[in-house]
mmCIF file of C-alpha atoms and ligand atoms in Angstrom:
data_model
loop_
_atom_site.group_PDB
_atom_site.id
_atom_site.type_symbol
_atom_site.label_atom_id
_atom_site.label_comp_id
_atom_site.label_asym_id
_atom_site.label_seq_id
_atom_site.Cartn_x
_atom_site.Cartn_y
_atom_site.Cartn_z
ATOM 1 C CA MET D 223 164.171 -20.622 -148.946
ATOM 2 C CA ASN D 224 160.720 -21.594 -148.410
ATOM 3 C CA THR D 225 159.537 -22.506 -145.304
ATOM 4 C CA TYR D 226 156.365 -24.211 -143.621
ATOM 5 C CA HIS D 227 155.842 -22.303 -140.599
ATOM 6 C CA THR D 228 156.130 -18.989 -140.513
ATOM 7 C CA HIS D 229 154.629 -17.710 -137.398
ATOM 8 C CA VAL D 230 156.799 -19.039 -134.701
ATOM 9 C CA SER D 231 154.432 -18.327 -131.266
ATOM 10 C CA LEU D 232 155.452 -18.656 -127.510
ATOM 11 C CA SER D 233 151.622 -18.103 -126.545
ATOM 12 C CA ILE D 234 149.914 -20.609 -125.059
ATOM 13 C CA ALA D 235 146.773 -19.374 -125.160
ATOM 14 C CA ASP D 236 143.497 -21.086 -125.203
ATOM 15 C CA LYS D 237 145.457 -24.509 -125.706
ATOM 16 C CA VAL D 238 143.837 -26.668 -123.066
ATOM 17 C CA ILE D 239 146.378 -28.643 -121.051
ATOM 18 C CA LEU D 240 146.067 -31.728 -118.766
ATOM 19 C CA ILE D 241 148.772 -31.853 -116.028
ATOM 20 C CA THR D 242 149.330 -34.549 -114.112
ATOM 21 C CA GLY D 243 150.395 -34.391 -110.142
ATOM 22 C CA ALA D 244 149.056 -30.554 -110.398
ATOM 23 C CA TYR D 245 149.001 -30.111 -106.255
ATOM 24 C CA GLY D 246 152.570 -30.894 -106.183
ATOM 25 C CA LEU D 247 155.700 -28.707 -106.067
ATOM 26 C CA ILE D 248 155.734 -28.239 -109.814
ATOM 27 C CA GLY D 249 152.087 -28.758 -111.107
ATOM 28 C CA GLN D 250 151.151 -25.692 -108.981
ATOM 29 C CA THR D 251 154.086 -23.486 -110.432
ATOM 30 C CA ILE D 252 153.481 -24.487 -114.184
ATOM 31 C CA ALA D 253 149.512 -24.632 -113.214
ATOM 32 C CA SER D 254 149.452 -21.052 -112.512
ATOM 33 C CA ALA D 255 151.905 -20.188 -114.867
ATOM 34 C CA PHE D 256 149.873 -21.738 -117.187
ATOM 35 C CA LEU D 257 146.074 -19.708 -116.196
ATOM 36 C CA ALA D 258 148.308 -16.391 -116.401
ATOM 37 C CA GLN D 259 149.343 -17.377 -119.761
ATOM 38 C CA GLY D 260 145.593 -17.695 -120.926
ATOM 39 C CA ALA D 261 145.536 -21.339 -120.945
ATOM 40 C CA PHE D 262 142.694 -23.342 -120.341
ATOM 41 C CA VAL D 263 144.396 -25.565 -117.359
ATOM 42 C CA ILE D 264 142.921 -29.004 -115.798
ATOM 43 C CA LEU D 265 144.487 -29.573 -112.308
ATOM 44 C CA ALA D 266 144.412 -33.410 -111.793
ATOM 45 C CA ASP D 267 145.866 -34.912 -108.876
ATOM 46 C CA ILE D 268 145.304 -38.079 -106.848
ATOM 47 C CA ASP D 269 145.658 -36.108 -103.379
ATOM 48 C CA GLU D 270 142.330 -34.166 -102.745
ATOM 49 C CA SER D 271 143.394 -32.865 -99.222
ATOM 50 C CA LYS D 272 145.700 -30.223 -100.717
ATOM 51 C CA GLN D 273 142.603 -29.285 -103.418
ATOM 52 C CA ASN D 274 140.686 -26.672 -101.382
ATOM 53 C CA LYS D 275 143.716 -24.075 -101.079
ATOM 54 C CA ILE D 276 145.321 -24.087 -103.940
ATOM 55 C CA GLU D 277 141.528 -24.105 -105.525
ATOM 56 C CA ASN D 278 140.641 -21.121 -103.293
ATOM 57 C CA GLU D 279 144.013 -19.146 -104.679
ATOM 58 C CA ILE D 280 142.850 -19.936 -108.648
ATOM 59 C CA SER D 281 139.645 -19.230 -107.926
ATOM 60 C CA ARG D 282 140.852 -15.795 -106.698
ATOM 61 C CA ASN D 283 142.691 -14.658 -109.911
ATOM 62 C CA PHE D 284 140.935 -16.871 -112.379
ATOM 63 C CA PRO D 285 137.404 -17.695 -113.932
ATOM 64 C CA ALA D 286 136.314 -20.992 -113.635
ATOM 65 C CA SER D 287 135.712 -21.580 -117.145
ATOM 66 C CA GLN D 288 139.389 -21.489 -117.429
ATOM 67 C CA PHE D 289 140.453 -24.390 -114.924
ATOM 68 C CA LEU D 290 139.328 -28.052 -113.667
ATOM 69 C CA PHE D 291 140.037 -28.938 -110.571
ATOM 70 C CA GLN D 292 139.980 -33.130 -111.401
ATOM 71 C CA LYS D 293 140.659 -35.727 -108.905
ATOM 72 C CA LEU D 294 143.189 -38.593 -110.586
ATOM 73 C CA ASP D 295 145.028 -41.653 -109.966
ATOM 74 C CA ILE D 296 146.730 -42.544 -112.996
ATOM 75 C CA THR D 297 147.450 -45.753 -111.457
ATOM 76 C CA ASP D 298 143.594 -46.343 -112.190
ATOM 77 C CA LYS D 299 141.820 -47.154 -115.700
ATOM 78 C CA LYS D 300 138.587 -45.950 -114.476
ATOM 79 C CA SER D 301 139.645 -42.500 -112.670
ATOM 80 C CA CYS D 302 141.712 -41.976 -115.914
ATOM 81 C CA GLU D 303 138.938 -42.689 -118.869
ATOM 82 C CA GLN D 304 136.398 -40.188 -116.122
ATOM 83 C CA THR D 305 139.118 -37.602 -116.128
ATOM 84 C CA MET D 306 139.385 -37.485 -120.234
ATOM 85 C CA THR D 307 135.074 -37.625 -119.930
ATOM 86 C CA ALA D 308 135.055 -34.701 -117.861
ATOM 87 C CA ILE D 309 138.141 -32.423 -119.743
ATOM 88 C CA ILE D 310 135.735 -33.381 -122.989
ATOM 89 C CA GLN D 311 132.793 -32.040 -121.310
ATOM 90 C CA LYS D 312 134.170 -28.557 -120.188
ATOM 91 C CA PHE D 313 136.808 -28.223 -122.765
ATOM 92 C CA GLY D 314 135.796 -29.985 -125.928
ATOM 93 C CA ARG D 315 139.517 -31.237 -127.002
ATOM 94 C CA LEU D 316 142.531 -31.894 -125.155
ATOM 95 C CA ASP D 317 145.977 -30.074 -126.703
ATOM 96 C CA VAL D 318 148.762 -30.734 -124.366
ATOM 97 C CA LEU D 319 149.087 -33.404 -121.513
ATOM 98 C CA ILE D 320 152.031 -32.840 -118.916
ATOM 99 C CA ASN D 321 152.824 -36.345 -117.504
ATOM 100 C CA ASN D 322 154.197 -34.821 -114.330
ATOM 101 C CA ALA D 323 152.557 -36.894 -111.515
ATOM 102 C CA GLY D 324 155.444 -39.203 -109.742
ATOM 103 C CA LEU D 325 156.391 -40.608 -106.360
ATOM 104 C CA ASP D 326 160.260 -39.075 -105.848
ATOM 105 C CA ALA D 327 162.170 -40.022 -102.671
ATOM 106 C CA LYS D 328 162.913 -36.262 -101.792
ATOM 107 C CA PHE D 329 164.925 -34.394 -99.345
ATOM 108 C CA ASP D 330 163.769 -31.313 -98.533
ATOM 109 C CA LYS D 331 163.472 -30.893 -94.197
ATOM 110 C CA GLU D 332 159.571 -32.144 -94.282
ATOM 111 C CA SER D 333 160.263 -35.015 -96.813
ATOM 112 C CA SER D 334 163.664 -36.242 -96.086
ATOM 113 C CA LYS D 335 162.885 -39.026 -93.072
ATOM 114 C CA LYS D 336 160.532 -40.320 -94.682
ATOM 115 C CA VAL D 337 163.282 -41.916 -97.690
ATOM 116 C CA ASN D 338 164.035 -45.982 -96.995
ATOM 117 C CA GLN D 339 167.547 -45.613 -96.063
ATOM 118 C CA SER D 340 168.471 -49.160 -97.407
ATOM 119 C CA ARG D 341 171.601 -49.829 -99.296
ATOM 120 C CA PHE D 342 170.897 -51.016 -102.861
ATOM 121 C CA GLU D 343 171.283 -54.528 -102.261
ATOM 122 C CA ASN D 344 168.683 -54.186 -99.420
ATOM 123 C CA TYR D 345 166.284 -51.974 -100.618
ATOM 124 C CA PRO D 346 162.645 -53.377 -100.390
ATOM 125 C CA THR D 347 160.774 -54.690 -103.816
ATOM 126 C CA ASP D 348 157.624 -53.693 -102.864
ATOM 127 C CA LEU D 349 158.806 -50.125 -102.760
ATOM 128 C CA LEU D 350 160.168 -50.862 -106.311
ATOM 129 C CA GLN D 351 156.761 -52.108 -107.156
ATOM 130 C CA LYS D 352 154.966 -48.732 -106.090
ATOM 131 C CA SER D 353 157.431 -46.195 -107.758
ATOM 132 C CA VAL D 354 157.036 -48.619 -111.132
ATOM 133 C CA ASP D 355 153.471 -48.615 -110.338
ATOM 134 C CA ILE D 356 153.121 -44.780 -110.596
ATOM 135 C CA ASN D 357 156.087 -43.647 -112.466
ATOM 136 C CA LEU D 358 156.045 -46.227 -114.692
ATOM 137 C CA THR D 359 152.825 -47.687 -115.724
ATOM 138 C CA GLY D 360 150.374 -44.797 -114.438
ATOM 139 C CA THR D 361 152.092 -42.778 -116.834
ATOM 140 C CA ILE D 362 151.839 -45.286 -119.691
ATOM 141 C CA LEU D 363 148.027 -45.431 -118.634
ATOM 142 C CA ILE D 364 146.711 -41.731 -118.475
ATOM 143 C CA THR D 365 148.408 -41.530 -121.976
ATOM 144 C CA GLN D 366 146.824 -44.122 -123.123
ATOM 145 C CA TYR D 367 143.581 -41.939 -122.365
ATOM 146 C CA ALA D 368 144.521 -38.787 -123.349
ATOM 147 C CA CYS D 369 145.885 -40.682 -126.935
ATOM 148 C CA LYS D 370 142.821 -41.818 -128.181
ATOM 149 C CA GLN D 371 141.450 -38.343 -127.733
ATOM 150 C CA MET D 372 144.454 -37.099 -129.570
ATOM 151 C CA ILE D 373 143.980 -39.110 -131.808
ATOM 152 C CA LYS D 374 140.691 -38.460 -132.692
ATOM 153 C CA GLN D 375 141.646 -34.660 -133.064
ATOM 154 C CA LYS D 376 144.548 -35.639 -135.125
ATOM 155 C CA SER D 377 146.458 -33.008 -133.512
ATOM 156 C CA GLY D 378 147.952 -33.151 -129.490
ATOM 157 C CA ASN D 379 151.362 -32.500 -127.732
ATOM 158 C CA ILE D 380 152.687 -34.414 -124.420
ATOM 159 C CA ILE D 381 155.630 -33.504 -122.320
ATOM 160 C CA ASN D 382 157.024 -35.857 -119.840
ATOM 161 C CA VAL D 383 158.297 -34.745 -116.477
ATOM 162 C CA ALA D 384 161.672 -36.458 -116.089
ATOM 163 C CA SER D 385 164.677 -36.124 -114.250
ATOM 164 C CA THR D 386 168.354 -35.917 -114.537
ATOM 165 C CA TYR D 387 168.531 -39.290 -112.592
ATOM 166 C CA SER D 388 166.180 -40.759 -115.760
ATOM 167 C CA VAL D 389 169.944 -40.158 -117.812
ATOM 168 C CA VAL D 390 172.471 -40.214 -114.864
ATOM 169 C CA SER D 391 173.217 -42.030 -111.591
ATOM 170 C CA PRO D 392 172.348 -40.268 -108.400
ATOM 171 C CA ASN D 393 176.110 -39.178 -106.857
ATOM 172 C CA GLN D 394 175.580 -40.128 -104.046
ATOM 173 C CA ASN D 395 177.864 -37.782 -102.452
ATOM 174 C CA LEU D 396 174.879 -35.451 -102.724
ATOM 175 C CA TYR D 397 173.330 -37.105 -99.637
ATOM 176 C CA ASP D 398 175.639 -37.306 -97.105
ATOM 177 C CA PHE D 399 175.534 -34.903 -94.893
ATOM 178 C CA GLY D 400 178.671 -35.445 -92.784
ATOM 179 C CA ASP D 401 176.986 -36.886 -89.905
ATOM 180 C CA GLY D 402 178.309 -40.410 -90.311
ATOM 181 C CA ASN D 403 175.108 -41.311 -91.927
ATOM 182 C CA GLN D 404 175.363 -41.527 -95.628
ATOM 183 C CA ASN D 405 171.780 -41.600 -97.200
ATOM 184 C CA TYR D 406 171.050 -42.996 -100.228
ATOM 185 C CA LYS D 407 168.580 -41.699 -103.458
ATOM 186 C CA PRO D 408 167.357 -45.241 -104.229
ATOM 187 C CA ILE D 409 166.574 -47.579 -107.218
ATOM 188 C CA ASP D 410 163.284 -47.377 -107.337
ATOM 189 C CA TYR D 411 163.014 -43.471 -108.600
ATOM 190 C CA VAL D 412 165.927 -44.320 -110.375
ATOM 191 C CA ALA D 413 165.003 -47.418 -111.809
ATOM 192 C CA SER D 414 160.938 -46.112 -112.546
ATOM 193 C CA LYS D 415 162.366 -42.717 -114.578
ATOM 194 C CA SER D 416 164.884 -44.458 -116.493
ATOM 195 C CA PHE D 417 162.530 -44.902 -118.956
ATOM 196 C CA VAL D 418 161.143 -41.285 -119.594
ATOM 197 C CA PRO D 419 163.481 -40.597 -122.127
ATOM 198 C CA ASN D 420 162.683 -43.617 -124.064
ATOM 199 C CA PHE D 421 158.754 -43.705 -123.706
ATOM 200 C CA THR D 422 159.306 -39.890 -125.150
ATOM 201 C CA ARG D 423 161.068 -41.106 -128.025
ATOM 202 C CA TYR D 424 158.481 -43.952 -128.446
ATOM 203 C CA LEU D 425 155.808 -42.135 -128.537
ATOM 204 C CA ALA D 426 157.630 -39.271 -130.405
ATOM 205 C CA SER D 427 157.635 -42.129 -133.346
ATOM 206 C CA PHE D 428 154.506 -44.222 -132.769
ATOM 207 C CA TYR D 429 152.328 -40.861 -133.643
ATOM 208 C CA ALA D 430 154.564 -38.762 -135.774
ATOM 209 C CA ARG D 431 152.196 -38.982 -138.808
ATOM 210 C CA GLU D 432 149.448 -38.878 -136.619
ATOM 211 C CA GLY D 433 149.674 -34.958 -135.739
ATOM 212 C CA ILE D 434 151.134 -36.064 -131.753
ATOM 213 C CA ARG D 435 154.346 -34.484 -130.870
ATOM 214 C CA CYS D 436 156.122 -35.912 -127.620
ATOM 215 C CA ASN D 437 158.804 -34.480 -125.477
ATOM 216 C CA ALA D 438 160.537 -34.195 -121.904
ATOM 217 C CA VAL D 439 161.901 -31.895 -119.883
ATOM 218 C CA VAL D 440 164.588 -33.014 -117.893
ATOM 219 C CA PRO D 441 164.624 -30.924 -114.272
ATOM 220 C CA HIS D 442 167.091 -31.543 -111.495
ATOM 221 C CA GLY D 443 166.655 -30.200 -107.883
ATOM 222 C CA ILE D 444 163.818 -27.958 -107.339
ATOM 223 C CA TYR D 445 164.645 -25.633 -103.936
ATOM 224 C CA ASN D 446 162.393 -26.400 -101.437
ATOM 225 C CA ASP D 447 163.223 -25.607 -98.000
ATOM 226 C CA HIS D 448 166.271 -28.362 -97.823
ATOM 227 C CA ASP D 449 168.672 -27.350 -95.225
ATOM 228 C CA GLU D 450 172.059 -26.619 -94.805
ATOM 229 C CA ALA D 451 173.912 -29.200 -94.952
ATOM 230 C CA PHE D 452 172.231 -30.929 -98.487
ATOM 231 C CA LEU D 453 172.501 -27.091 -99.816
ATOM 232 C CA LYS D 454 176.157 -26.811 -99.387
ATOM 233 C CA ASN D 455 176.718 -30.242 -100.851
ATOM 234 C CA PHE D 456 174.844 -29.349 -104.205
ATOM 235 C CA ALA D 457 176.788 -26.337 -104.560
ATOM 236 C CA GLN D 458 179.398 -28.073 -104.494
ATOM 237 C CA LEU D 459 178.545 -30.226 -107.411
ATOM 238 C CA SER D 460 176.842 -28.130 -109.655
ATOM 239 C CA PRO D 461 178.256 -26.126 -112.643
ATOM 240 C CA LEU D 462 175.329 -23.309 -111.403
ATOM 241 C CA GLY D 463 176.363 -23.913 -107.662
ATOM 242 C CA ARG D 464 172.793 -24.312 -106.428
ATOM 243 C CA MET D 465 169.596 -25.434 -107.041
ATOM 244 C CA CYS D 466 166.642 -24.294 -109.510
ATOM 245 C CA ASP D 467 164.597 -22.184 -108.456
ATOM 246 C CA ARG D 468 160.631 -23.105 -109.269
ATOM 247 C CA GLU D 469 160.172 -19.988 -111.517
ATOM 248 C CA GLU D 470 162.750 -21.626 -113.402
ATOM 249 C CA LEU D 471 160.595 -24.209 -114.633
ATOM 250 C CA ILE D 472 158.244 -21.936 -116.728
ATOM 251 C CA GLY D 473 159.563 -20.831 -119.609
ATOM 252 C CA PRO D 474 160.587 -24.208 -120.928
ATOM 253 C CA PHE D 475 157.478 -25.777 -119.993
ATOM 254 C CA THR D 476 155.908 -23.349 -121.853
ATOM 255 C CA PHE D 477 158.175 -23.437 -124.643
ATOM 256 C CA LEU D 478 157.482 -27.286 -125.706
ATOM 257 C CA ALA D 479 153.732 -26.552 -125.083
ATOM 258 C CA SER D 480 153.573 -23.405 -127.385
ATOM 259 C CA ASN D 481 154.295 -23.494 -131.361
ATOM 260 C CA ALA D 482 157.321 -22.239 -131.062
ATOM 261 C CA SER D 483 158.379 -25.795 -130.597
ATOM 262 C CA THR D 484 156.329 -27.386 -133.341
ATOM 263 C CA TYR D 485 159.457 -29.091 -135.377
ATOM 264 C CA MET D 486 160.611 -30.958 -132.117
ATOM 265 C CA THR D 487 159.347 -34.316 -130.956
ATOM 266 C CA GLY D 488 161.327 -36.878 -129.462
ATOM 267 C CA SER D 489 163.859 -34.722 -127.758
ATOM 268 C CA LEU D 490 164.392 -34.022 -123.653
ATOM 269 C CA LEU D 491 164.843 -30.421 -122.747
ATOM 270 C CA THR D 492 167.623 -30.464 -119.861
ATOM 271 C CA VAL D 493 166.680 -27.815 -116.926
ATOM 272 C CA ASP D 494 169.878 -28.894 -114.698
ATOM 273 C CA GLY D 495 171.596 -26.204 -114.214
ATOM 274 C CA GLY D 496 174.409 -28.026 -115.752
ATOM 275 C CA TRP D 497 174.146 -31.179 -113.838
ATOM 276 C CA THR D 498 174.996 -33.547 -116.439
ATOM 277 C CA ALA D 499 177.037 -31.594 -117.816
ATOM 278 C CA TRP D 500 180.127 -33.128 -116.807
HETATM 279 N N1 NAD K 197 161.284 -31.934 -107.368
HETATM 280 C C1 NAD K 197 162.441 -31.983 -108.075
HETATM 281 O O1 NAD K 197 163.136 -31.947 -107.580
HETATM 282 C C2 NAD K 197 162.089 -32.357 -109.101
HETATM 283 C C3 NAD K 197 163.563 -32.993 -109.980
HETATM 284 C C4 NAD K 197 163.549 -33.769 -111.379
HETATM 285 C C5 NAD K 197 162.175 -34.100 -111.629
HETATM 286 N N2 NAD K 197 160.791 -34.177 -110.705
HETATM 287 C C6 NAD K 197 159.464 -34.789 -111.673
HETATM 288 O O2 NAD K 197 158.789 -33.938 -111.573
HETATM 289 C C7 NAD K 197 157.411 -34.406 -111.548
HETATM 290 C C8 NAD K 197 156.937 -33.292 -109.866
HETATM 291 O O3 NAD K 197 158.122 -33.647 -108.857
HETATM 292 P P1 NAD K 197 157.105 -32.584 -108.126
HETATM 293 O O4 NAD K 197 158.464 -32.232 -106.700
HETATM 294 O O5 NAD K 197 156.217 -31.676 -108.239
HETATM 295 O O6 NAD K 197 156.987 -33.585 -107.073
HETATM 296 P P2 NAD K 197 155.631 -33.468 -105.864
HETATM 297 O O7 NAD K 197 155.827 -34.870 -104.900
HETATM 298 O O8 NAD K 197 155.437 -32.255 -104.901
HETATM 299 O O9 NAD K 197 154.211 -33.765 -106.724
HETATM 300 C C9 NAD K 197 154.161 -34.632 -106.985
HETATM 301 C C10 NAD K 197 152.601 -34.814 -107.577
HETATM 302 O O10 NAD K 197 152.016 -36.144 -107.820
HETATM 303 C C11 NAD K 197 150.870 -36.674 -107.138
HETATM 304 N N3 NAD K 197 150.745 -37.819 -107.081
HETATM 305 C C12 NAD K 197 151.283 -39.045 -107.242
HETATM 306 N N4 NAD K 197 150.724 -40.242 -107.637
HETATM 307 C C13 NAD K 197 149.537 -40.009 -108.028
HETATM 308 C C14 NAD K 197 148.508 -40.927 -108.737
HETATM 309 N N5 NAD K 197 149.098 -42.737 -108.460
HETATM 310 N N6 NAD K 197 147.742 -39.975 -109.557
HETATM 311 C C15 NAD K 197 148.161 -38.494 -110.023
HETATM 312 N N7 NAD K 197 149.023 -38.282 -109.000
HETATM 313 C C16 NAD K 197 149.624 -38.598 -107.768
HETATM 314 C C17 NAD K 197 151.241 -36.462 -105.912
HETATM 315 O O11 NAD K 197 149.984 -36.151 -105.090
HETATM 316 C C18 NAD K 197 151.662 -34.496 -105.412
HETATM 317 O O12 NAD K 197 150.872 -33.438 -105.800
HETATM 318 C C19 NAD K 197 157.704 -35.321 -110.380
HETATM 319 O O13 NAD K 197 157.396 -36.727 -111.692
HETATM 320 C C20 NAD K 197 159.068 -35.571 -110.299
HETATM 321 O O14 NAD K 197 160.265 -37.124 -110.627
HETATM 322 C C21 NAD K 197 160.921 -34.004 -109.494
#
């Protein structure tokens, strides 16, 4: 049998990769791992307060020719445009866009107190709007700018970061810590991330004949200093019985960014320890 492609490579060396939300938990992990594998990486984020520390660390380990730190607000057209201009000036092309920036109601020790704990019927619509602006509209906006460049190149690869809550409902028992106060994973996150799987399929079909492919990673529960009550609930509800270590995302992201996945488009790569399997 004839094959169209004989060389299957997991190498991402020399690929130019834009990571949005690069100063966050997943973004930082993926950025460092990609740099270590020889990729050119644009670390783009709205939160400049985290930049110095991350930039110092990356500068110690990698040459300046390999990375670009870029202030980016994915909800702002001008900022998206400036980001693309800076990328083309420095690297001349964009091979991979990782749509990772997002607003999430998190339950690690530091963040859980900030989550609005209204029940669904009382949840404030201004919070819903904020999540939609970032997770949905912002994701579409930066993708539009990246696609304009990828169309010119006749090649591109988009990786969206979904969530298990893009495909199933939160089990609210995960957020009951036995202290008499039921916590809730709110609707804003679920609503604004639910679009990601179909956005992935939309882009995959829209651009299939233009050399641009699009897939999504579906992570669940990355460990980041959660307290014992949360970890205990999580262990009971998860088939693998534990949260995801951030390092466990490197393989799936590398695979989708590499040419080993060239026949994949419109797919969801689920990395959830079996959460959605039962
Ligand atoms: N952490 C998890 O357990 C988990 C699980 C499933 C899915 N996810 C998804 O993974 C992605 C990254 O999550 P994380 O845990 O690293 O989150 P994080 O909060 O640690 O990082 C998100 C980053 O996005 C940036 N950001 C927010 N608004 C932005 C904007 N308008 N423009 C540019 N950057 C902006 C923030 O400054 C932050 O650095 C999100 O899309 C999230 O929905 C996370």
